[in-house]
Amino acid sequence: MSEPAFTVVDLGGTTLRIARYDVATATVDDVRRVPTDGLARHPGDPVPLLQSKVAEQLAALAEQAVARHGSRALAVAFAGPVTADGHALTAPTVWGERGAPLPLRPLLEERLGIPVVVVNDLTAAVWRYVDGPDQPPFCLITVSSGIGSKVYRAGEVLLDAEGHGGELGHWRCDLTPDAPPCDCGGRGHLGGIASGRGVLAATRRAALADPGGYARSALARTAPDPQLLDNPTLVAAVRAEDAFATTVLRGTLTHLASAITSVFTSIGVRRYLLMGGFALAVGPRYVRLLTEELELLGCFGLTPAEIRRMVELGAPDDDHGLLGAGRLLAARGAGHPAVTAP
C-alpha cells in the first residue's frame, strides 16, 4: 500500500463503510463494514448522545484507516445534508430528529491532522460519474426507500452553502389532502409516491381498490394477501411484464417524469442517471417505462429521439459513495491545504 491513497467513508444509517481509494487506478480496496453506532443500534437515545457516538466511531475508525493506508486526505460521504464547511445539518436515518449541526469536518481535521472533506452521500456519488473537466451536465437520481437527486454542472454539484438542493424526493407533486405520506412527515412528496416504498404502498392500495384484478396478477400467486406483498415480489412482477404491477408503477413514474421535465425545462440538463436499489432491481424495464412517460409529457424543444436518450442506469453496485468520495478528493487536489467541499 505504498502508492498514493486516500481513505474514504460512506456513513449510512445502518452501515459505516470505510476503504482505501487508490489514486492511480481509481478503485477501492480494504473495504470494511461495521454497523453504524447510531439510531438503529441505540433506539431511544437522545440526539446529542447519538451524535457523540457516531462522531467518535467515525473518528476512531478513520484514525486507524488513515494510518493503515498512509493516506494524505479523508473524504466522508454522509447520509444527510452537509454545509460547505462540513457541518452535518440533519440525519434522520443516523440520529433521528434534527439536532444541533455537527461539525464533522473540523472534528476530524483536528484529530487526524490531514485535509478532510465531508459531503452528502449523493453528492459524493455524483463524482463517480464525472469524467474530466469537460464533463457535460447530468442529474443523478436515486430511487430506493426514498428518492434523492443531485445535479452536476460546470465542475460542481449544484448546492447552496447550507447544503440545500437536490431534494426532488421532497417536491410536493400531489396536493390532495389524502396524498400518500412521506417519511419526512409531509404528504404528496415524490419520495412518498415513486420510491420503492411508495410504489409498494401504491400497489397495496390498488389491490384493495381492485381485488379481482389483483387476484389475476402474478403478485397474488406469491402474496395472496396484498398486505404481505414485498418489493422483491413487486420487482419480479414488473420485470415479467405483469399488467397489474406495471400499471401501478406507471402511475408513480408519471410524477418522476414530471420532475425530470421540470429540471430539464428549468436548467437544460439532458442526461439523467438512475441508481438506488429499486430502480436498479427493475433494471432496463424501469428506464423504458420512465422514458415512455417522458415521451407522453414531452420535453419542450426536444425531439422524441432526443427524449429517448435522456435516461440511463448507473453502475449496479453499492460503491457509489466510496468511489465518488475518492474521485472528489482527486478532483479537488487532495493532500493540499486548500482542499474544500464543493
mmCIF file of C-alpha atoms in Angstrom:
data_model
loop_
_atom_site.group_PDB
_atom_site.id
_atom_site.type_symbol
_atom_site.label_atom_id
_atom_site.label_comp_id
_atom_site.label_asym_id
_atom_site.label_seq_id
_atom_site.Cartn_x
_atom_site.Cartn_y
_atom_site.Cartn_z
ATOM 1 C CA MET A 1 0.000 0.000 0.000
ATOM 2 C CA SER A 2 2.812 2.416 -0.853
ATOM 3 C CA GLU A 3 1.009 4.072 -3.807
ATOM 4 C CA PRO A 4 -0.743 7.436 -3.170
ATOM 5 C CA ALA A 5 -4.036 6.752 -1.477
ATOM 6 C CA PHE A 6 -6.955 8.382 0.305
ATOM 7 C CA THR A 7 -9.222 6.995 2.960
ATOM 8 C CA VAL A 8 -12.917 7.187 2.052
ATOM 9 C CA VAL A 9 -16.018 6.621 4.180
ATOM 10 C CA ASP A 10 -19.679 6.040 3.338
ATOM 11 C CA LEU A 11 -21.637 6.678 6.540
ATOM 12 C CA GLY A 12 -25.251 5.475 6.336
ATOM 13 C CA GLY A 13 -27.951 4.887 8.898
ATOM 14 C CA THR A 14 -27.310 1.143 9.050
ATOM 15 C CA THR A 15 -23.732 0.637 7.934
ATOM 16 C CA LEU A 16 -20.495 2.595 8.049
ATOM 17 C CA ARG A 17 -18.138 1.562 5.253
ATOM 18 C CA ILE A 18 -14.526 2.635 5.148
ATOM 19 C CA ALA A 19 -11.997 1.865 2.418
ATOM 20 C CA ARG A 20 -8.738 2.773 0.743
ATOM 21 C CA TYR A 21 -9.029 4.687 -2.542
ATOM 22 C CA ASP A 22 -6.182 4.049 -4.950
ATOM 23 C CA VAL A 23 -5.460 7.269 -6.810
ATOM 24 C CA ALA A 24 -3.675 5.588 -9.718
ATOM 25 C CA THR A 25 -6.403 3.065 -10.529
ATOM 26 C CA ALA A 26 -9.439 4.972 -9.185
ATOM 27 C CA THR A 27 -10.582 1.855 -7.339
ATOM 28 C CA VAL A 28 -11.250 0.949 -3.699
ATOM 29 C CA ASP A 29 -9.852 -1.883 -1.620
ATOM 30 C CA ASP A 30 -9.560 -2.752 2.077
ATOM 31 C CA VAL A 31 -13.326 -2.183 2.284
ATOM 32 C CA ARG A 32 -14.552 -2.722 5.849
ATOM 33 C CA ARG A 33 -18.143 -2.566 7.065
ATOM 34 C CA VAL A 34 -19.429 -2.060 10.601
ATOM 35 C CA PRO A 35 -22.891 -1.257 11.964
ATOM 36 C CA THR A 36 -23.290 2.483 12.408
ATOM 37 C CA ASP A 37 -23.293 3.380 16.105
ATOM 38 C CA GLY A 38 -26.451 5.451 15.744
ATOM 39 C CA LEU A 39 -30.220 5.268 15.920
ATOM 40 C CA ALA A 40 -30.511 1.722 14.550
ATOM 41 C CA ARG A 41 -28.319 0.335 17.368
ATOM 42 C CA HIS A 42 -29.484 2.663 20.133
ATOM 43 C CA PRO A 43 -33.161 3.497 19.570
ATOM 44 C CA GLY A 44 -34.407 5.891 22.180
ATOM 45 C CA ASP A 45 -31.057 7.557 22.882
ATOM 46 C CA PRO A 46 -31.216 11.369 22.725
ATOM 47 C CA VAL A 47 -29.880 13.048 19.594
ATOM 48 C CA PRO A 48 -26.809 14.666 21.249
ATOM 49 C CA LEU A 49 -25.710 11.288 22.617
ATOM 50 C CA LEU A 50 -26.183 9.588 19.238
ATOM 51 C CA GLN A 51 -24.226 12.360 17.522
ATOM 52 C CA SER A 52 -21.396 11.867 20.005
ATOM 53 C CA LYS A 53 -21.346 8.101 19.482
ATOM 54 C CA VAL A 54 -21.346 8.374 15.686
ATOM 55 C CA ALA A 55 -18.653 11.067 15.642
ATOM 56 C CA GLU A 56 -16.395 9.057 17.964
ATOM 57 C CA GLN A 57 -16.919 5.848 15.968
ATOM 58 C CA LEU A 58 -16.133 7.635 12.718
ATOM 59 C CA ALA A 59 -13.054 9.383 14.104
ATOM 60 C CA ALA A 60 -11.633 6.210 15.679
ATOM 61 C CA LEU A 61 -12.125 4.106 12.535
ATOM 62 C CA ALA A 62 -10.765 6.874 10.311
ATOM 63 C CA GLU A 63 -7.700 7.278 12.522
ATOM 64 C CA GLN A 64 -6.901 3.577 12.197
ATOM 65 C CA ALA A 65 -7.567 3.504 8.464
ATOM 66 C CA VAL A 66 -5.530 6.625 7.687
ATOM 67 C CA ALA A 67 -2.549 5.086 9.462
ATOM 68 C CA ARG A 68 -3.108 1.753 7.717
ATOM 69 C CA HIS A 69 -3.432 3.366 4.284
ATOM 70 C CA GLY A 70 -0.799 6.073 4.660
ATOM 71 C CA SER A 71 -3.480 8.475 3.447
ATOM 72 C CA ARG A 72 -2.978 12.106 2.542
ATOM 73 C CA ALA A 73 -6.652 13.003 2.918
ATOM 74 C CA LEU A 74 -10.044 11.708 4.059
ATOM 75 C CA ALA A 75 -13.467 12.079 2.439
ATOM 76 C CA VAL A 76 -16.755 11.231 4.140
ATOM 77 C CA ALA A 77 -19.992 10.622 2.231
ATOM 78 C CA PHE A 78 -22.694 11.352 4.807
ATOM 79 C CA ALA A 79 -26.377 10.380 4.814
ATOM 80 C CA GLY A 80 -27.808 13.861 5.222
ATOM 81 C CA PRO A 81 -27.371 17.473 4.129
ATOM 82 C CA VAL A 82 -23.946 18.966 4.806
ATOM 83 C CA THR A 83 -22.841 22.609 4.708
ATOM 84 C CA ALA A 84 -19.914 23.740 2.570
ATOM 85 C CA ASP A 85 -17.698 23.833 5.681
ATOM 86 C CA GLY A 86 -18.519 20.248 6.652
ATOM 87 C CA HIS A 87 -21.265 20.599 9.283
ATOM 88 C CA ALA A 88 -23.882 17.814 9.171
ATOM 89 C CA LEU A 89 -27.261 19.519 9.475
ATOM 90 C CA THR A 90 -29.678 16.612 9.828
ATOM 91 C CA ALA A 91 -29.515 12.834 9.576
ATOM 92 C CA PRO A 92 -32.917 11.153 10.059
ATOM 93 C CA THR A 93 -31.525 7.657 9.456
ATOM 94 C CA VAL A 94 -28.420 8.175 11.607
ATOM 95 C CA TRP A 95 -29.632 10.036 14.704
ATOM 96 C CA GLY A 96 -33.341 10.642 14.051
ATOM 97 C CA GLU A 97 -34.732 14.047 14.898
ATOM 98 C CA ARG A 98 -32.945 17.230 13.932
ATOM 99 C CA GLY A 99 -30.272 18.239 16.425
ATOM 100 C CA ALA A 100 -27.615 20.917 16.524
ATOM 101 C CA PRO A 101 -25.356 20.968 13.442
ATOM 102 C CA LEU A 102 -22.481 18.535 13.953
ATOM 103 C CA PRO A 103 -19.062 19.971 12.890
ATOM 104 C CA LEU A 104 -17.736 16.725 11.432
ATOM 105 C CA ARG A 105 -15.054 18.223 9.240
ATOM 106 C CA PRO A 106 -13.422 20.389 11.970
ATOM 107 C CA LEU A 107 -13.597 17.483 14.436
ATOM 108 C CA LEU A 108 -11.927 15.072 12.026
ATOM 109 C CA GLU A 109 -9.265 17.512 10.816
ATOM 110 C CA GLU A 110 -8.274 18.328 14.400
ATOM 111 C CA ARG A 111 -7.987 14.659 15.329
ATOM 112 C CA LEU A 112 -6.360 13.333 12.127
ATOM 113 C CA GLY A 113 -4.201 16.262 11.070
ATOM 114 C CA ILE A 114 -4.940 15.820 7.358
ATOM 115 C CA PRO A 115 -7.373 17.556 4.951
ATOM 116 C CA VAL A 116 -10.926 16.269 5.292
ATOM 117 C CA VAL A 117 -13.947 16.675 3.018
ATOM 118 C CA VAL A 118 -17.463 15.879 4.249
ATOM 119 C CA VAL A 119 -20.299 15.884 1.729
ATOM 120 C CA ASN A 120 -23.763 14.451 1.314
ATOM 121 C CA ASP A 121 -23.626 10.833 0.152
ATOM 122 C CA LEU A 122 -25.432 11.510 -3.111
ATOM 123 C CA THR A 123 -23.140 14.466 -3.776
ATOM 124 C CA ALA A 124 -20.220 12.075 -3.408
ATOM 125 C CA ALA A 125 -21.890 9.539 -5.691
ATOM 126 C CA VAL A 126 -22.152 12.153 -8.441
ATOM 127 C CA TRP A 127 -18.361 12.321 -8.658
ATOM 128 C CA ARG A 128 -18.183 8.677 -9.642
ATOM 129 C CA TYR A 129 -19.633 9.720 -12.989
ATOM 130 C CA VAL A 130 -17.542 12.839 -13.589
ATOM 131 C CA ASP A 131 -15.053 12.172 -16.366
ATOM 132 C CA GLY A 132 -12.718 15.122 -16.541
ATOM 133 C CA PRO A 133 -13.190 18.894 -16.620
ATOM 134 C CA ASP A 134 -15.290 18.827 -19.799
ATOM 135 C CA GLN A 135 -17.941 16.520 -18.322
ATOM 136 C CA PRO A 136 -21.361 17.600 -19.672
ATOM 137 C CA PRO A 137 -24.043 18.327 -17.042
ATOM 138 C CA PHE A 138 -26.121 15.483 -15.663
ATOM 139 C CA CYS A 139 -28.575 14.707 -12.877
ATOM 140 C CA LEU A 140 -28.082 11.680 -10.635
ATOM 141 C CA ILE A 141 -31.330 10.327 -9.178
ATOM 142 C CA THR A 142 -31.518 7.572 -6.583
ATOM 143 C CA VAL A 143 -34.724 5.556 -6.308
ATOM 144 C CA SER A 144 -34.631 3.261 -3.301
ATOM 145 C CA SER A 145 -36.528 3.525 0.001
ATOM 146 C CA GLY A 146 -36.684 7.246 -0.788
ATOM 147 C CA ILE A 147 -35.744 9.495 -3.697
ATOM 148 C CA GLY A 148 -32.828 11.904 -3.887
ATOM 149 C CA SER A 149 -31.140 13.853 -6.656
ATOM 150 C CA LYS A 150 -28.114 15.975 -7.402
ATOM 151 C CA VAL A 151 -27.191 17.996 -10.479
ATOM 152 C CA TYR A 152 -23.587 18.259 -11.688
ATOM 153 C CA ARG A 153 -22.755 21.197 -13.900
ATOM 154 C CA ALA A 154 -19.598 23.127 -14.820
ATOM 155 C CA GLY A 155 -17.336 21.334 -12.372
ATOM 156 C CA GLU A 156 -19.563 21.350 -9.308
ATOM 157 C CA VAL A 157 -22.631 19.829 -7.703
ATOM 158 C CA LEU A 158 -25.314 22.497 -7.538
ATOM 159 C CA LEU A 159 -25.934 23.223 -3.842
ATOM 160 C CA ASP A 160 -26.090 26.342 -1.745
ATOM 161 C CA ALA A 161 -23.653 26.971 1.111
ATOM 162 C CA GLU A 162 -26.064 25.406 3.621
ATOM 163 C CA GLY A 163 -26.355 22.185 1.628
ATOM 164 C CA HIS A 164 -29.779 22.855 0.129
ATOM 165 C CA GLY A 165 -30.521 21.436 -3.308
ATOM 166 C CA GLY A 166 -31.151 18.105 -4.952
ATOM 167 C CA GLU A 167 -34.149 17.129 -2.861
ATOM 168 C CA LEU A 168 -36.560 16.131 -5.621
ATOM 169 C CA GLY A 169 -37.883 13.453 -3.285
ATOM 170 C CA HIS A 170 -39.488 16.168 -1.198
ATOM 171 C CA TRP A 171 -41.050 18.026 -4.116
ATOM 172 C CA ARG A 172 -44.786 18.041 -3.432
ATOM 173 C CA CYS A 173 -46.395 16.655 -6.578
ATOM 174 C CA ASP A 174 -49.760 15.519 -5.139
ATOM 175 C CA LEU A 175 -51.687 18.335 -3.477
ATOM 176 C CA THR A 176 -54.728 16.302 -2.410
ATOM 177 C CA PRO A 177 -55.421 16.137 1.358
ATOM 178 C CA ASP A 178 -55.176 12.334 1.408
ATOM 179 C CA ALA A 179 -51.990 12.142 -0.670
ATOM 180 C CA PRO A 180 -49.537 9.377 0.330
ATOM 181 C CA PRO A 181 -47.334 10.244 3.322
ATOM 182 C CA CYS A 182 -43.595 10.852 3.058
ATOM 183 C CA ASP A 183 -41.037 9.596 5.607
ATOM 184 C CA CYS A 184 -40.300 13.240 6.480
ATOM 185 C CA GLY A 185 -43.838 13.680 7.786
ATOM 186 C CA GLY A 186 -45.173 15.573 4.774
ATOM 187 C CA ARG A 187 -47.737 14.387 2.239
ATOM 188 C CA GLY A 188 -47.750 14.120 -1.527
ATOM 189 C CA HIS A 189 -43.962 14.241 -1.874
ATOM 190 C CA LEU A 190 -42.352 12.496 -4.838
ATOM 191 C CA GLY A 191 -40.426 10.198 -2.496
ATOM 192 C CA GLY A 192 -43.628 9.037 -0.824
ATOM 193 C CA ILE A 193 -45.131 8.196 -4.221
ATOM 194 C CA ALA A 194 -42.399 6.959 -6.579
ATOM 195 C CA SER A 195 -39.784 5.448 -4.250
ATOM 196 C CA GLY A 196 -39.611 1.688 -3.699
ATOM 197 C CA ARG A 197 -41.702 2.097 -0.559
ATOM 198 C CA GLY A 198 -44.085 4.416 -2.385
ATOM 199 C CA VAL A 199 -44.676 2.000 -5.255
ATOM 200 C CA LEU A 200 -45.241 -0.853 -2.815
ATOM 201 C CA ALA A 201 -47.821 1.200 -0.919
ATOM 202 C CA ALA A 202 -49.492 2.195 -4.200
ATOM 203 C CA THR A 203 -49.728 -1.451 -5.214
ATOM 204 C CA ARG A 204 -51.413 -2.376 -1.945
ATOM 205 C CA ARG A 205 -53.911 0.468 -2.386
ATOM 206 C CA ALA A 206 -54.596 -0.666 -5.953
ATOM 207 C CA ALA A 207 -55.172 -4.231 -4.733
ATOM 208 C CA LEU A 208 -57.759 -3.038 -2.225
ATOM 209 C CA ALA A 209 -59.486 -0.957 -4.908
ATOM 210 C CA ASP A 210 -59.467 -3.787 -7.485
ATOM 211 C CA PRO A 211 -59.327 -7.138 -5.670
ATOM 212 C CA GLY A 212 -60.317 -9.049 -8.793
ATOM 213 C CA GLY A 213 -57.534 -7.536 -10.841
ATOM 214 C CA TYR A 214 -55.014 -8.219 -8.105
ATOM 215 C CA ALA A 215 -56.191 -11.822 -7.794
ATOM 216 C CA ARG A 216 -55.475 -12.344 -11.511
ATOM 217 C CA SER A 217 -51.995 -10.798 -11.288
ATOM 218 C CA ALA A 218 -48.666 -12.527 -10.807
ATOM 219 C CA LEU A 219 -48.403 -10.718 -7.478
ATOM 220 C CA ALA A 220 -51.277 -12.687 -5.963
ATOM 221 C CA ARG A 221 -49.574 -16.006 -6.677
ATOM 222 C CA THR A 222 -46.784 -15.070 -4.253
ATOM 223 C CA ALA A 223 -48.721 -12.781 -1.929
ATOM 224 C CA PRO A 224 -52.477 -13.582 -1.916
ATOM 225 C CA ASP A 225 -52.819 -11.003 0.848
ATOM 226 C CA PRO A 226 -51.560 -7.687 -0.605
ATOM 227 C CA GLN A 227 -50.524 -6.564 2.874
ATOM 228 C CA LEU A 228 -47.874 -9.329 2.748
ATOM 229 C CA LEU A 229 -46.559 -8.133 -0.616
ATOM 230 C CA ASP A 230 -42.881 -7.092 -0.637
ATOM 231 C CA ASN A 231 -40.596 -5.256 -3.027
ATOM 232 C CA PRO A 232 -38.754 -8.322 -4.407
ATOM 233 C CA THR A 233 -42.105 -9.800 -5.484
ATOM 234 C CA LEU A 234 -43.201 -6.493 -6.963
ATOM 235 C CA VAL A 235 -39.916 -6.074 -8.831
ATOM 236 C CA ALA A 236 -40.133 -9.609 -10.227
ATOM 237 C CA ALA A 237 -43.681 -8.968 -11.454
ATOM 238 C CA VAL A 238 -42.709 -5.743 -13.208
ATOM 239 C CA ARG A 239 -39.722 -7.408 -14.835
ATOM 240 C CA ALA A 240 -42.044 -10.218 -16.002
ATOM 241 C CA GLU A 241 -44.347 -7.559 -17.542
ATOM 242 C CA ASP A 242 -47.270 -8.328 -15.244
ATOM 243 C CA ALA A 243 -50.025 -5.911 -16.301
ATOM 244 C CA PHE A 244 -51.297 -5.069 -12.797
ATOM 245 C CA ALA A 245 -47.865 -4.303 -11.347
ATOM 246 C CA THR A 246 -46.814 -2.391 -14.461
ATOM 247 C CA THR A 247 -49.919 -0.194 -14.388
ATOM 248 C CA VAL A 248 -49.278 0.752 -10.766
ATOM 249 C CA LEU A 249 -45.621 1.535 -11.463
ATOM 250 C CA ARG A 250 -46.556 3.662 -14.476
ATOM 251 C CA GLY A 251 -48.848 5.736 -12.272
ATOM 252 C CA THR A 252 -45.946 6.593 -9.979
ATOM 253 C CA LEU A 253 -43.486 7.150 -12.824
ATOM 254 C CA THR A 254 -45.700 9.896 -14.211
ATOM 255 C CA HIS A 255 -44.710 12.011 -11.201
ATOM 256 C CA LEU A 256 -40.991 11.199 -11.559
ATOM 257 C CA ALA A 257 -41.151 12.022 -15.271
ATOM 258 C CA SER A 258 -42.817 15.320 -14.422
ATOM 259 C CA ALA A 259 -39.981 16.127 -12.020
ATOM 260 C CA ILE A 260 -37.412 15.370 -14.730
ATOM 261 C CA THR A 261 -39.167 17.580 -17.272
ATOM 262 C CA SER A 262 -39.163 20.374 -14.685
ATOM 263 C CA VAL A 263 -35.410 20.070 -14.183
ATOM 264 C CA PHE A 264 -34.853 19.973 -17.934
ATOM 265 C CA THR A 265 -37.045 22.959 -18.717
ATOM 266 C CA SER A 266 -35.527 24.928 -15.811
ATOM 267 C CA ILE A 267 -31.799 24.415 -16.401
ATOM 268 C CA GLY A 268 -31.490 22.309 -19.567
ATOM 269 C CA VAL A 269 -29.961 19.132 -18.136
ATOM 270 C CA ARG A 270 -30.446 16.359 -20.700
ATOM 271 C CA ARG A 271 -28.831 13.334 -19.030
ATOM 272 C CA TYR A 272 -30.382 11.518 -16.045
ATOM 273 C CA LEU A 273 -28.539 8.663 -14.337
ATOM 274 C CA LEU A 274 -30.548 6.328 -12.119
ATOM 275 C CA MET A 275 -29.191 4.485 -9.098
ATOM 276 C CA GLY A 276 -30.755 3.056 -5.945
ATOM 277 C CA GLY A 277 -31.955 -0.415 -5.100
ATOM 278 C CA PHE A 278 -35.455 -0.215 -6.556
ATOM 279 C CA ALA A 279 -34.622 1.320 -9.931
ATOM 280 C CA LEU A 280 -31.582 -0.909 -10.436
ATOM 281 C CA ALA A 281 -33.539 -4.023 -9.428
ATOM 282 C CA VAL A 282 -36.234 -3.363 -12.046
ATOM 283 C CA GLY A 283 -33.413 -2.549 -14.457
ATOM 284 C CA PRO A 284 -33.812 -1.660 -18.151
ATOM 285 C CA ARG A 285 -37.597 -2.019 -17.955
ATOM 286 C CA TYR A 286 -37.646 0.807 -15.381
ATOM 287 C CA VAL A 287 -35.772 3.050 -17.830
ATOM 288 C CA ARG A 288 -38.097 2.063 -20.670
ATOM 289 C CA LEU A 289 -41.289 2.768 -18.690
ATOM 290 C CA LEU A 290 -39.953 6.076 -17.354
ATOM 291 C CA THR A 291 -38.881 7.132 -20.839
ATOM 292 C CA GLU A 292 -42.347 6.344 -22.180
ATOM 293 C CA GLU A 293 -43.839 8.623 -19.534
ATOM 294 C CA LEU A 294 -41.358 11.334 -20.519
ATOM 295 C CA GLU A 295 -42.399 11.000 -24.145
ATOM 296 C CA LEU A 296 -46.048 11.347 -23.172
ATOM 297 C CA LEU A 297 -45.317 14.527 -21.192
ATOM 298 C CA GLY A 298 -42.823 15.892 -23.715
ATOM 299 C CA CYS A 299 -39.725 17.972 -23.066
ATOM 300 C CA PHE A 300 -40.090 21.399 -24.659
ATOM 301 C CA GLY A 301 -37.669 21.740 -27.572
ATOM 302 C CA LEU A 302 -36.565 18.086 -27.683
ATOM 303 C CA THR A 303 -37.500 15.545 -30.328
ATOM 304 C CA PRO A 304 -38.844 12.096 -29.340
ATOM 305 C CA ALA A 305 -35.482 10.597 -30.302
ATOM 306 C CA GLU A 306 -33.664 13.038 -28.023
ATOM 307 C CA ILE A 307 -36.059 12.256 -25.149
ATOM 308 C CA ARG A 308 -35.376 8.540 -25.573
ATOM 309 C CA ARG A 309 -31.671 9.190 -24.866
ATOM 310 C CA MET A 310 -32.224 11.109 -21.617
ATOM 311 C CA VAL A 311 -32.372 8.320 -19.012
ATOM 312 C CA GLU A 312 -29.898 5.526 -18.267
ATOM 313 C CA LEU A 313 -28.976 3.246 -15.386
ATOM 314 C CA GLY A 314 -25.943 3.773 -13.180
ATOM 315 C CA ALA A 315 -23.489 1.064 -12.138
ATOM 316 C CA PRO A 316 -25.218 -1.947 -10.491
ATOM 317 C CA ASP A 317 -23.328 -1.922 -7.178
ATOM 318 C CA ASP A 318 -23.261 -0.032 -3.866
ATOM 319 C CA ASP A 319 -19.805 1.549 -4.245
ATOM 320 C CA HIS A 320 -21.112 4.924 -5.404
ATOM 321 C CA GLY A 321 -20.311 6.802 -2.197
ATOM 322 C CA LEU A 322 -16.834 5.333 -1.693
ATOM 323 C CA LEU A 323 -15.686 5.719 -5.297
ATOM 324 C CA GLY A 324 -17.292 9.130 -5.634
ATOM 325 C CA ALA A 325 -15.620 10.365 -2.434
ATOM 326 C CA GLY A 326 -12.249 9.256 -3.758
ATOM 327 C CA ARG A 327 -12.771 10.902 -7.125
ATOM 328 C CA LEU A 328 -13.927 14.088 -5.421
ATOM 329 C CA LEU A 329 -10.705 14.247 -3.415
ATOM 330 C CA ALA A 330 -8.657 13.660 -6.540
ATOM 331 C CA ALA A 331 -10.547 16.378 -8.419
ATOM 332 C CA ARG A 332 -10.024 18.828 -5.545
ATOM 333 C CA GLY A 333 -6.291 18.237 -5.366
ATOM 334 C CA ALA A 334 -6.358 16.348 -2.072
ATOM 335 C CA GLY A 335 -3.276 16.497 0.062
ATOM 336 C CA HIS A 336 -3.042 20.247 -0.327
ATOM 337 C CA PRO A 337 -4.221 22.605 2.411
ATOM 338 C CA ALA A 338 -6.748 24.219 0.066
ATOM 339 C CA VAL A 339 -8.979 21.153 -0.213
ATOM 340 C CA THR A 340 -12.586 22.296 0.225
ATOM 341 C CA ALA A 341 -16.021 20.832 -0.190
ATOM 342 C CA PRO A 342 -17.788 21.634 -3.479
#
